[in-house]
PDB file of C-alpha atoms in Angstrom:
ATOM      1  CA  MET A   1     114.277 103.760 131.100  1.00  0.00           C
ATOM      2  CA  ILE A   2     114.860 104.767 127.930  1.00  0.00           C
ATOM      3  CA  GLY A   3     113.743 107.191 125.662  1.00  0.00           C
ATOM      4  CA  ILE A   4     113.798 108.271 121.749  1.00  0.00           C
ATOM      5  CA  ASP A   5     112.953 111.019 119.069  1.00  0.00           C
ATOM      6  CA  LEU A   6     113.501 112.041 115.923  1.00  0.00           C
ATOM      7  CA  ILE A   7     112.253 114.755 113.990  1.00  0.00           C
ATOM      8  CA  LYS A   8     112.391 116.501 110.661  1.00  0.00           C
ATOM      9  CA  THR A   9     114.518 120.040 111.174  1.00  0.00           C
ATOM     10  CA  SER A  10     112.538 121.733 108.244  1.00  0.00           C
ATOM     11  CA  ARG A  11     109.557 121.760 111.322  1.00  0.00           C
ATOM     12  CA  MET A  12     111.798 123.727 113.499  1.00  0.00           C
ATOM     13  CA  ASN A  13     113.143 125.468 110.528  1.00  0.00           C
ATOM     14  CA  ARG A  14     109.650 126.816 109.499  1.00  0.00           C
ATOM     15  CA  LEU A  15     108.785 127.513 113.049  1.00  0.00           C
ATOM     16  CA  ILE A  16     111.664 129.628 113.678  1.00  0.00           C
ATOM     17  CA  GLU A  17     110.770 131.557 110.458  1.00  0.00           C
ATOM     18  CA  ARG A  18     107.207 132.026 111.417  1.00  0.00           C
ATOM     19  CA  PHE A  19     108.144 133.213 115.194  1.00  0.00           C
ATOM     20  CA  GLY A  20     111.608 133.737 115.223  1.00  0.00           C
ATOM     21  CA  GLU A  21     113.806 133.533 118.423  1.00  0.00           C
ATOM     22  CA  LYS A  22     110.486 133.896 120.570  1.00  0.00           C
ATOM     23  CA  ALA A  23     109.758 130.023 119.065  1.00  0.00           C
ATOM     24  CA  LEU A  24     113.002 128.979 121.312  1.00  0.00           C
ATOM     25  CA  HIS A  25     111.389 130.450 124.450  1.00  0.00           C
ATOM     26  CA  LYS A  26     108.664 128.014 124.238  1.00  0.00           C
ATOM     27  CA  PHE A  27     111.000 125.096 125.011  1.00  0.00           C
ATOM     28  CA  LEU A  28     114.654 126.368 125.851  1.00  0.00           C
ATOM     29  CA  SER A  29     116.002 128.501 128.663  1.00  0.00           C
ATOM     30  CA  PRO A  30     117.764 131.162 127.911  1.00  0.00           C
ATOM     31  CA  GLN A  31     121.668 129.555 128.412  1.00  0.00           C
ATOM     32  CA  GLU A  32     120.660 126.895 126.069  1.00  0.00           C
ATOM     33  CA  ILE A  33     119.622 129.290 123.631  1.00  0.00           C
ATOM     34  CA  LEU A  34     122.839 130.509 123.233  1.00  0.00           C
ATOM     35  CA  LEU A  35     123.797 127.561 122.379  1.00  0.00           C
ATOM     36  CA  ILE A  36     121.443 127.129 119.052  1.00  0.00           C
ATOM     37  CA  LYS A  37     123.914 127.166 116.321  1.00  0.00           C
ATOM     38  CA  ASN A  38     120.778 127.082 113.806  1.00  0.00           C
ATOM     39  CA  TYR A  39     117.653 125.316 113.268  1.00  0.00           C
ATOM     40  CA  LYS A  40     119.329 122.214 113.165  1.00  0.00           C
ATOM     41  CA  THR A  41     120.468 122.692 116.602  1.00  0.00           C
ATOM     42  CA  ALA A  42     117.337 123.415 118.196  1.00  0.00           C
ATOM     43  CA  SER A  43     115.912 120.585 116.465  1.00  0.00           C
ATOM     44  CA  GLY A  44     118.388 118.444 118.244  1.00  0.00           C
ATOM     45  CA  PHE A  45     117.643 120.100 121.729  1.00  0.00           C
ATOM     46  CA  TRP A  46     113.895 119.472 121.096  1.00  0.00           C
ATOM     47  CA  ALA A  47     113.992 115.594 120.510  1.00  0.00           C
ATOM     48  CA  ALA A  48     116.110 115.258 123.888  1.00  0.00           C
ATOM     49  CA  LYS A  49     113.877 117.105 126.037  1.00  0.00           C
ATOM     50  CA  GLU A  50     110.811 114.929 123.886  1.00  0.00           C
ATOM     51  CA  ALA A  51     112.915 111.522 124.465  1.00  0.00           C
ATOM     52  CA  CYS A  52     114.096 112.465 128.250  1.00  0.00           C
ATOM     53  CA  SER A  53     110.171 112.650 129.010  1.00  0.00           C
ATOM     54  CA  LYS A  54     109.273 109.515 126.768  1.00  0.00           C
ATOM     55  CA  ALA A  55     112.030 107.767 129.410  1.00  0.00           C
ATOM     56  CA  LEU A  56     110.075 109.562 132.204  1.00  0.00           C
ATOM     57  CA  GLY A  57     107.411 107.564 130.482  1.00  0.00           C
ATOM     58  CA  VAL A  58     105.054 110.719 131.088  1.00  0.00           C
ATOM     59  CA  GLY A  59     105.835 112.430 127.726  1.00  0.00           C
ATOM     60  CA  ILE A  60     105.909 116.524 128.025  1.00  0.00           C
ATOM     61  CA  GLY A  61     102.413 117.686 130.130  1.00  0.00           C
ATOM     62  CA  ALA A  62     101.952 118.127 133.438  1.00  0.00           C
ATOM     63  CA  GLU A  63     104.120 116.142 134.997  1.00  0.00           C
ATOM     64  CA  CYS A  64     107.303 116.970 132.667  1.00  0.00           C
ATOM     65  CA  ASN A  65     107.304 120.394 130.615  1.00  0.00           C
ATOM     66  CA  PHE A  66     110.710 121.415 128.409  1.00  0.00           C
ATOM     67  CA  HIS A  67     111.325 123.804 130.971  1.00  0.00           C
ATOM     68  CA  ASP A  68     111.900 120.950 133.486  1.00  0.00           C
ATOM     69  CA  ILE A  69     115.027 119.968 131.055  1.00  0.00           C
ATOM     70  CA  VAL A  70     117.970 121.325 130.573  1.00  0.00           C
ATOM     71  CA  ILE A  71     120.581 120.750 127.925  1.00  0.00           C
ATOM     72  CA  TYR A  72     123.745 122.094 128.589  1.00  0.00           C
ATOM     73  CA  LYS A  73     127.202 120.832 127.120  1.00  0.00           C
ATOM     74  CA  THR A  74     130.528 119.829 128.495  1.00  0.00           C
ATOM     75  CA  SER A  75     134.405 120.701 128.122  1.00  0.00           C
ATOM     76  CA  TYR A  76     134.533 118.719 125.142  1.00  0.00           C
ATOM     77  CA  GLY A  77     130.542 120.066 124.015  1.00  0.00           C
ATOM     78  CA  ALA A  78     129.131 116.925 124.881  1.00  0.00           C
ATOM     79  CA  PRO A  79     125.324 117.169 124.887  1.00  0.00           C
ATOM     80  CA  LYS A  80     123.879 117.004 129.177  1.00  0.00           C
ATOM     81  CA  LEU A  81     120.878 116.969 130.848  1.00  0.00           C
ATOM     82  CA  ARG A  82     120.263 118.841 134.283  1.00  0.00           C
ATOM     83  CA  LEU A  83     116.724 117.552 135.734  1.00  0.00           C
ATOM     84  CA  SER A  84     114.743 119.960 137.304  1.00  0.00           C
ATOM     85  CA  LYS A  85     114.226 119.223 141.228  1.00  0.00           C
ATOM     86  CA  LYS A  86     110.509 117.995 140.384  1.00  0.00           C
ATOM     87  CA  LEU A  87     111.679 115.261 138.120  1.00  0.00           C
ATOM     88  CA  LEU A  88     114.636 114.508 140.470  1.00  0.00           C
ATOM     89  CA  ASN A  89     112.395 113.804 143.365  1.00  0.00           C
ATOM     90  CA  ASN A  90     109.252 112.655 141.366  1.00  0.00           C
ATOM     91  CA  PHE A  91     110.817 110.184 139.340  1.00  0.00           C
ATOM     92  CA  ASN A  92     113.511 108.977 141.728  1.00  0.00           C
ATOM     93  CA  ILE A  93     116.290 109.657 139.316  1.00  0.00           C
ATOM     94  CA  LEU A  94     119.628 108.769 140.419  1.00  0.00           C
ATOM     95  CA  ASP A  95     121.514 109.173 136.459  1.00  0.00           C
ATOM     96  CA  SER A  96     120.810 110.125 132.892  1.00  0.00           C
ATOM     97  CA  SER A  97     122.716 109.993 129.371  1.00  0.00           C
ATOM     98  CA  LEU A  98     122.052 112.124 126.566  1.00  0.00           C
ATOM     99  CA  SER A  99     123.024 111.528 122.505  1.00  0.00           C
ATOM    100  CA  ILE A 100     122.276 114.330 119.719  1.00  0.00           C
ATOM    101  CA  THR A 101     122.454 113.245 115.852  1.00  0.00           C
ATOM    102  CA  HIS A 102     122.103 114.484 112.634  1.00  0.00           C
ATOM    103  CA  ASP A 103     121.785 113.331 109.410  1.00  0.00           C
ATOM    104  CA  GLY A 104     120.195 115.425 106.597  1.00  0.00           C
ATOM    105  CA  ASP A 105     116.817 116.473 107.089  1.00  0.00           C
ATOM    106  CA  TYR A 106     116.428 114.797 110.863  1.00  0.00           C
ATOM    107  CA  ALA A 107     117.495 115.173 113.798  1.00  0.00           C
ATOM    108  CA  ILE A 108     117.379 112.065 116.573  1.00  0.00           C
ATOM    109  CA  ALA A 109     118.368 112.356 120.395  1.00  0.00           C
ATOM    110  CA  VAL A 110     118.396 109.071 122.816  1.00  0.00           C
ATOM    111  CA  VAL A 111     117.979 109.582 126.822  1.00  0.00           C
ATOM    112  CA  VAL A 112     118.622 106.926 129.353  1.00  0.00           C
ATOM    113  CA  ILE A 113     117.635 107.336 132.560  1.00  0.00           C
ATOM    114  CA  GLU A 114     118.330 105.395 136.086  1.00  0.00           C
ATOM    115  CA  SER A 115     115.810 105.220 138.431  1.00  0.00           C
ATOM    116  CA  ALA A 116     116.062 104.229 141.665  1.00  0.00           C
ATOM    117  CA  SER A 117     111.919 103.241 141.190  1.00  0.00           C
ATOM    118  CA  ALA A 118     112.683 101.480 137.650  1.00  0.00           C
ATOM    119  CA  ASP A 119     110.824  98.553 137.784  1.00  0.00           C
ATOM    120  CA  LYS A 120     112.324  95.016 138.283  1.00  0.00           C
ATOM    121  CA  ILE A 121     112.261  92.792 135.068  1.00  0.00           C
ATOM    122  CA  LYS A 122     109.057  90.814 134.347  1.00  0.00           C
ATOM    123  CA  GLN A 123     109.858  86.852 134.305  1.00  0.00           C
ATOM    124  CA  PHE A 124     107.496  84.921 132.578  1.00  0.00           C
TER     125      PHE A 124
END
């Protein structure tokens, strides 16, 4: 399963200017907030969580909320996903991959999820 999301970074900048760190707490854990360098980094994290929920096929809501998805970095600085037990069990997730990129006024994230219950490719 694959999900992608794009966000204009100025949108995140306005949110942070208006609400400060309180805005970050709406979608990030305290550990994730420590990784945020600026509004562009926050935008990438937002896009990553949206992309993950899209890969699951449910979007952000009751079945998958922002705090069910945690982003951390490897020792090399690569972003990775840590998913809640709820998501792991409900979607039979075996593995995940995350890529985040920034270009100009945009942040983009792609998430690939391997699930034991993924539908087989339909034949025609």
